[in-house]
Coordinates of C-alpha atoms in Angstrom, one line a residue:
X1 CA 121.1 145.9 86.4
X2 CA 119.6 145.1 83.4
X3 CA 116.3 142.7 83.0
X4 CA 117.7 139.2 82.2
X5 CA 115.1 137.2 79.6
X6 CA 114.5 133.6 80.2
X7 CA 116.7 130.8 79.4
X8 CA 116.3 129.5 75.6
X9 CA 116.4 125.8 74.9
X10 CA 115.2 123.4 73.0
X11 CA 111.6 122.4 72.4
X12 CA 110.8 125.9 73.2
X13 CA 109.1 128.3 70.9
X14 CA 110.2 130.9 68.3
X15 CA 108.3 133.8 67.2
X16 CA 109.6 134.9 63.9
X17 CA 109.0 138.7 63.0
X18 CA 109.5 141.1 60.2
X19 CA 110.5 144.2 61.8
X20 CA 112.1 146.2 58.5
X21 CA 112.6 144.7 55.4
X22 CA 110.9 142.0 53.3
X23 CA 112.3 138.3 53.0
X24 CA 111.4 136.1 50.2
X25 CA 109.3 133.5 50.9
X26 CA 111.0 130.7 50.1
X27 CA 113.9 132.0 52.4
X28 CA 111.9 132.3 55.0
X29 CA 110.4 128.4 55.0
X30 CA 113.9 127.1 54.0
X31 CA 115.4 128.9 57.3
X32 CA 112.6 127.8 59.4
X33 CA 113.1 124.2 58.7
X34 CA 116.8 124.4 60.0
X35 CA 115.0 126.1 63.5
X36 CA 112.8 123.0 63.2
X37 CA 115.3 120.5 62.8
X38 CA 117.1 122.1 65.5
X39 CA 113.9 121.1 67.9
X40 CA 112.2 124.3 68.1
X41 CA 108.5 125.3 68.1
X42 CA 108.2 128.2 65.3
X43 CA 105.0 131.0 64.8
X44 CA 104.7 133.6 62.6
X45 CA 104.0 137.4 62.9
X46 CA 100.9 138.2 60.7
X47 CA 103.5 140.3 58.7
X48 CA 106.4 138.0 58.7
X49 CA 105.3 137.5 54.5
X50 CA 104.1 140.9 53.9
X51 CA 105.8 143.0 51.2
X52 CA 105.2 146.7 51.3
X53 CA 107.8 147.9 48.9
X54 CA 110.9 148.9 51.1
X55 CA 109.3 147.8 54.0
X56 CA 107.4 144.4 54.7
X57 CA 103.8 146.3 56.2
X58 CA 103.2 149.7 58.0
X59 CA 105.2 150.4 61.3
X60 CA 101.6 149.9 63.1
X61 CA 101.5 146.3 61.6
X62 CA 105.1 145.5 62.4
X63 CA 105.1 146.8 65.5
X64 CA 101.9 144.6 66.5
X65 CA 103.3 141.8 65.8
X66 CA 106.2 142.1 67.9
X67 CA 103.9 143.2 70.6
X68 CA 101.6 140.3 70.0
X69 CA 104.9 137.5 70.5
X70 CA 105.8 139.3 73.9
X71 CA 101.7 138.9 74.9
X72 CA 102.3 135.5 74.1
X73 CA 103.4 133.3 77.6
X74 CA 104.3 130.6 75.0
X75 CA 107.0 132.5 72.9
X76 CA 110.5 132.2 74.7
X77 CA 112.6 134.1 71.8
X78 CA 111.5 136.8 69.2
X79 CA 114.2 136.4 66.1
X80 CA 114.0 138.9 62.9
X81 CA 113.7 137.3 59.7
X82 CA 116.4 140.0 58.5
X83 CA 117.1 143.6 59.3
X84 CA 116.6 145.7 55.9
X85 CA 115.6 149.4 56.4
X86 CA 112.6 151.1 58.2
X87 CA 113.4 148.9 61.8
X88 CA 113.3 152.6 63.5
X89 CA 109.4 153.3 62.7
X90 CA 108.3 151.3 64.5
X91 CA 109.5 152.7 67.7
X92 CA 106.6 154.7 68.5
X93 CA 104.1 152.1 68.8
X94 CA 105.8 149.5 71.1
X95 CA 104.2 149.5 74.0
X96 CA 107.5 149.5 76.6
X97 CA 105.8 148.8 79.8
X98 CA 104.6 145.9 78.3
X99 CA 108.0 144.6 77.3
X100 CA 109.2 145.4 80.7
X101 CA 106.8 143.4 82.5
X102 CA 107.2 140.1 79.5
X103 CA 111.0 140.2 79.2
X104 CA 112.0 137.7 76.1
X105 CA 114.8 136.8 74.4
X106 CA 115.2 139.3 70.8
X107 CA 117.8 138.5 68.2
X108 CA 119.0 140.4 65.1
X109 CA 121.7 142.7 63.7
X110 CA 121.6 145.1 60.9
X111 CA 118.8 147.9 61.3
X112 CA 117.4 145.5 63.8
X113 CA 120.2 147.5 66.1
X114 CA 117.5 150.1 66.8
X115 CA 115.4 147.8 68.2
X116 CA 118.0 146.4 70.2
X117 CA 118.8 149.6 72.0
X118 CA 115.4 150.9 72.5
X119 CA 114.5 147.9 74.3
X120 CA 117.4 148.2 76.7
X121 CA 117.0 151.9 76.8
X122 CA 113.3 151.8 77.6
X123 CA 112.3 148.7 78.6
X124 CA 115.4 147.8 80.8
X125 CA 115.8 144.5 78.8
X126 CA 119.5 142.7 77.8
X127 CA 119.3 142.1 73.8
X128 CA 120.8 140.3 71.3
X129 CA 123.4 141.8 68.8
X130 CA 123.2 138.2 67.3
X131 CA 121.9 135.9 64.7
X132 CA 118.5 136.7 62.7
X133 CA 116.5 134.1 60.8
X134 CA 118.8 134.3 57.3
X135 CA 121.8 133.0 59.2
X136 CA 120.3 129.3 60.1
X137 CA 121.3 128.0 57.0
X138 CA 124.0 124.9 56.4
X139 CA 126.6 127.6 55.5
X140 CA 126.5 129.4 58.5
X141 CA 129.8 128.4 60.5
X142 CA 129.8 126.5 64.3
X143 CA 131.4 129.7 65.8
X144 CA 128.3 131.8 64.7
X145 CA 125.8 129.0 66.6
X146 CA 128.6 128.3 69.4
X147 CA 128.3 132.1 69.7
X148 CA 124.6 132.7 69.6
X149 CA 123.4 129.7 72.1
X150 CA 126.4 130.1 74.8
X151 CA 124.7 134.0 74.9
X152 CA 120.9 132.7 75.0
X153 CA 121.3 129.1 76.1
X154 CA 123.9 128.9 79.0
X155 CA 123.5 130.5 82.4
X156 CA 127.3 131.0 83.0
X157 CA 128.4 133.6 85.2
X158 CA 131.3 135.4 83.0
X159 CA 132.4 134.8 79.0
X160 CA 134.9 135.7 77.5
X161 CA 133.9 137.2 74.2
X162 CA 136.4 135.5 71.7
X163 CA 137.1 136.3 68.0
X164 CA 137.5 133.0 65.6
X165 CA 140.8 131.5 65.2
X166 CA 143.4 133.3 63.0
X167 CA 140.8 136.8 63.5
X168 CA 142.8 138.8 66.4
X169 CA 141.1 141.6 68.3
X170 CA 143.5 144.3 68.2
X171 CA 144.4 147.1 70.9
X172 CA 144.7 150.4 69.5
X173 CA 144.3 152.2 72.9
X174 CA 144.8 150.3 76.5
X175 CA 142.9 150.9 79.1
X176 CA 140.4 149.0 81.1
X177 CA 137.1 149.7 81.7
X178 CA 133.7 148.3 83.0
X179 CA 130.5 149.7 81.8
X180 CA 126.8 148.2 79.9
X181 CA 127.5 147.5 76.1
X182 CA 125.8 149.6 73.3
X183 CA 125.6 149.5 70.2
X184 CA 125.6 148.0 66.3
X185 CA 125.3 148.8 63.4
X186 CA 126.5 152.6 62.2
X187 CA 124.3 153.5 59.6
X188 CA 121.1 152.7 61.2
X189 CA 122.4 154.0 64.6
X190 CA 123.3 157.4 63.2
X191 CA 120.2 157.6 62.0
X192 CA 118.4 157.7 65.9
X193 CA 120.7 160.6 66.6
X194 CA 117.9 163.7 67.6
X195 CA 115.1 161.3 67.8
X196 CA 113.7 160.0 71.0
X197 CA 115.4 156.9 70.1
X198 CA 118.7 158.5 70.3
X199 CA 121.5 155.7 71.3
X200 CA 122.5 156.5 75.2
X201 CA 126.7 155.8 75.4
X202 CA 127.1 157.7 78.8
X203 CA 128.7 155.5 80.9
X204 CA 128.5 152.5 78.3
X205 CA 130.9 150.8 75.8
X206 CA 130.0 151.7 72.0
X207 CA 130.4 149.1 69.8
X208 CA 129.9 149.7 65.9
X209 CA 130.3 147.9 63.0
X210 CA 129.6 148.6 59.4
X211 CA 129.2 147.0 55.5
X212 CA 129.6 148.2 52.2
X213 CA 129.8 151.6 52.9
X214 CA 132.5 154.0 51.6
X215 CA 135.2 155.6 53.6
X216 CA 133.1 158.8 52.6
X217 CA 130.5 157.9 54.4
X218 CA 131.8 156.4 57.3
X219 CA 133.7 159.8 58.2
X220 CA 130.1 161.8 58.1
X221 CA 128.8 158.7 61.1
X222 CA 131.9 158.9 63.1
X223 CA 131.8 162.6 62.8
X224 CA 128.2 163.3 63.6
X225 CA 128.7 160.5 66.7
X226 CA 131.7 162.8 68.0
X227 CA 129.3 166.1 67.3
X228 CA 126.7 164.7 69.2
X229 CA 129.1 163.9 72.0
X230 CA 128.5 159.6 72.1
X231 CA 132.4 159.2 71.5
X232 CA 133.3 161.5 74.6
X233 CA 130.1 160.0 76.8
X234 CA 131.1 156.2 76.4
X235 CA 133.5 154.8 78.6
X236 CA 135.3 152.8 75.8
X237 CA 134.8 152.0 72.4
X238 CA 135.1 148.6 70.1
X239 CA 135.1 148.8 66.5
X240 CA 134.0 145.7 64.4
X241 CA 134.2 144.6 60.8
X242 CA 133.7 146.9 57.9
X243 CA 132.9 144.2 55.5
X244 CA 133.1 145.6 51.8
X245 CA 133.4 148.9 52.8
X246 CA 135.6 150.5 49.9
X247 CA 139.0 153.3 50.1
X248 CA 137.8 156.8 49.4
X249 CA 140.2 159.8 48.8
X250 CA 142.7 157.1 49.9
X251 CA 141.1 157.0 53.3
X252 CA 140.5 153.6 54.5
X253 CA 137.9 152.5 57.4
X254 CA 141.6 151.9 59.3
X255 CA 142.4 155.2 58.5
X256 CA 139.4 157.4 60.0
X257 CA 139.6 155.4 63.5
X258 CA 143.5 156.1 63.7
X259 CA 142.6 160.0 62.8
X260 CA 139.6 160.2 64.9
X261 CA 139.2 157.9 67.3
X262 CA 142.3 157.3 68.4
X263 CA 143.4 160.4 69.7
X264 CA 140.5 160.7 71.9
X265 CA 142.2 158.0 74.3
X266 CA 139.2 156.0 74.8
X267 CA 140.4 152.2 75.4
X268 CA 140.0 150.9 71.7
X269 CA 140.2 147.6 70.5
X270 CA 139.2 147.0 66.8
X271 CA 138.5 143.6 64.3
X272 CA 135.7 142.3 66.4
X273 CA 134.2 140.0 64.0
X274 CA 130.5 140.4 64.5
X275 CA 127.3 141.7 62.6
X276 CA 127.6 141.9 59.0
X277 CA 130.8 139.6 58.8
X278 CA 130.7 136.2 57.8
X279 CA 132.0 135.5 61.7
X280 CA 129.2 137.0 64.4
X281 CA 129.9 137.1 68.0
X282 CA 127.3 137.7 70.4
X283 CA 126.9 140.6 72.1
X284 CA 124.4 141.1 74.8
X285 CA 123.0 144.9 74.6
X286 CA 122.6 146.0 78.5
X287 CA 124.8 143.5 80.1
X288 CA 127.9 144.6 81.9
X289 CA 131.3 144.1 79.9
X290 CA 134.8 144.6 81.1
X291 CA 136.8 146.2 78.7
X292 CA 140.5 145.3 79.0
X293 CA 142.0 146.8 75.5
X294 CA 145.8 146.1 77.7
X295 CA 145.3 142.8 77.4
X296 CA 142.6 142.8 74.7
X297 CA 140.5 141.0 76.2
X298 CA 136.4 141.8 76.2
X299 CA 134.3 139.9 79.1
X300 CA 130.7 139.7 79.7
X301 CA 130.7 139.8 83.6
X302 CA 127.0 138.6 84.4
X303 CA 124.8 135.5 83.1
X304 CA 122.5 137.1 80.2
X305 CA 119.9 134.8 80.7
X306 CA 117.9 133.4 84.1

């Protein structure tokens, strides 16, 4: 079983990171006032400001300051400021033992996805597939919060993953199935294929979701996924939003999971509103799932906290 991080609430403390991309400043400070008013204690990462061109600082840098918030007895979460690009290099200079031993609370989406899955891979520890600093804004809807604190905040025993109103999950294959979830986002995922990083589905359910990406390019992921056997390995597969994610050759996102996944008779349910979409559910990376796509149904079976 996976290593549950402690119970978030409020009053405790939030240690903001940078672990890819640059935020503008006066993003940043505008978001942390809404953790603030919220009750929360906020630090910063040296780097949480730093602009390096693509990336905010080097991967030594980045990486140091997430090391530095799970040194820290007083942080209780670690939450990305945004996910951006470069998330991946700075893999080889977390120290996972460490992480092991100081299990926290992490948050993000996006390219923050590798982080997600190294940590469980290496260091054992449930993760967040959920809100980063850029969503606590007024716009952000109560099913995104409702979502993100009953995942970090409550201590229940089972929960029922649900879509928002008027948003159905949709069974394309039934089955049922019970396995750790993995997963996020595709592009950044695809990218750790061959690396040391590489995302582990055997015996898991994949999730993956994707935005503004053409249909072109979402065939090349979901073909180099079934070339390098994740499809097959996984016990089940869930397939979130597209958002923005244009018709190419006539071939929608719709499409390429009828004609590929599909026929591989993995239970399949699709529509999961969560990473990139405007609705994000929470999923806890490590925790054991049931996967009912007969009755479409997705259930996190074990508290994801302590």
């Amino acid at each position: 079983m996976a290593i549950r991080p402690s119970l978030l609430q409020r009053g405790d403390t939030i240690g903001l990171v940078t672990p890819g991309s640059s935020l503008e400043p006066n993003v940043i400070n505008a978001r942390v006032q809404v953790l603030r008013d919220m009750g929360f204690t906020v630090v910063f990462g040296s780097h949480v400001y730093s602009h390096n061109g693509i990336i905010a600082a080097t991967p030594q840098q980045r990486a140091e300051d997430i090391m530095n918030m799970f040194r820290d007895p007083s942080v209780k979460m670690i939450l990305s400021t945004r996910g951006g690009t470069g998330v991946q290099t700075i893999l080889p200079y977390l120290d996972f033992g460490v992480i092991n031993n100081s299990p926290k609370i992490i948050s993000g989406y996006s390219d923050t996805s590798v982080l997600l899955n190294s940590l469980y891979l290496y260091s054992n520890l449930i993760t967040f597939h959920s809100l980063m600093l850029i969503d606590f804004r007024s716009e952000t809807p109560a099913y995104n919060y409702d979502q993100f604190f009953k995942a970090t905040s409550t201590l229940a025993s089972s929960r029922i993953i649900e879509n928002p109103p008027d948003i159905p999950l949709i069974s394309l294959v039934p089955g049922n199935v019970t396995g750790p979830i993995v997963g996020g986002n595709m592009t950044s995922l695809v990218n750790t294929l061959g690396t040391p990083y590489e995302i582990n589905t055997k015996g898991k359910i994949l999730f993956l979701e994707e935005t503004h990406t053409p249909a072109t390019l979402i065939f090349r992921y979901l073909t180099q996924f079934l070339m390098a056997g994740k499809f097959q390995d996984c016990l089940g597969i869930i397939m979130g939003d597209c958002t923005n994610c244009p018709v190419s050759y006539n071939t929608s996102y719709a499409d390429l999971i009828n004609n590929l996944l599909v026929p591989l008779g993995k239970p399949l349910i699709i529509n999961l509103a969560t990473g990139h979409g405007y609705y994000k559910a929470a999923i806890p990376i490590g925790a054991n799932v049931n996967l009912n796509s007969t009755d479409t149904v997705l259930t996190v079976l074990e508290p994801t906290v302590s």
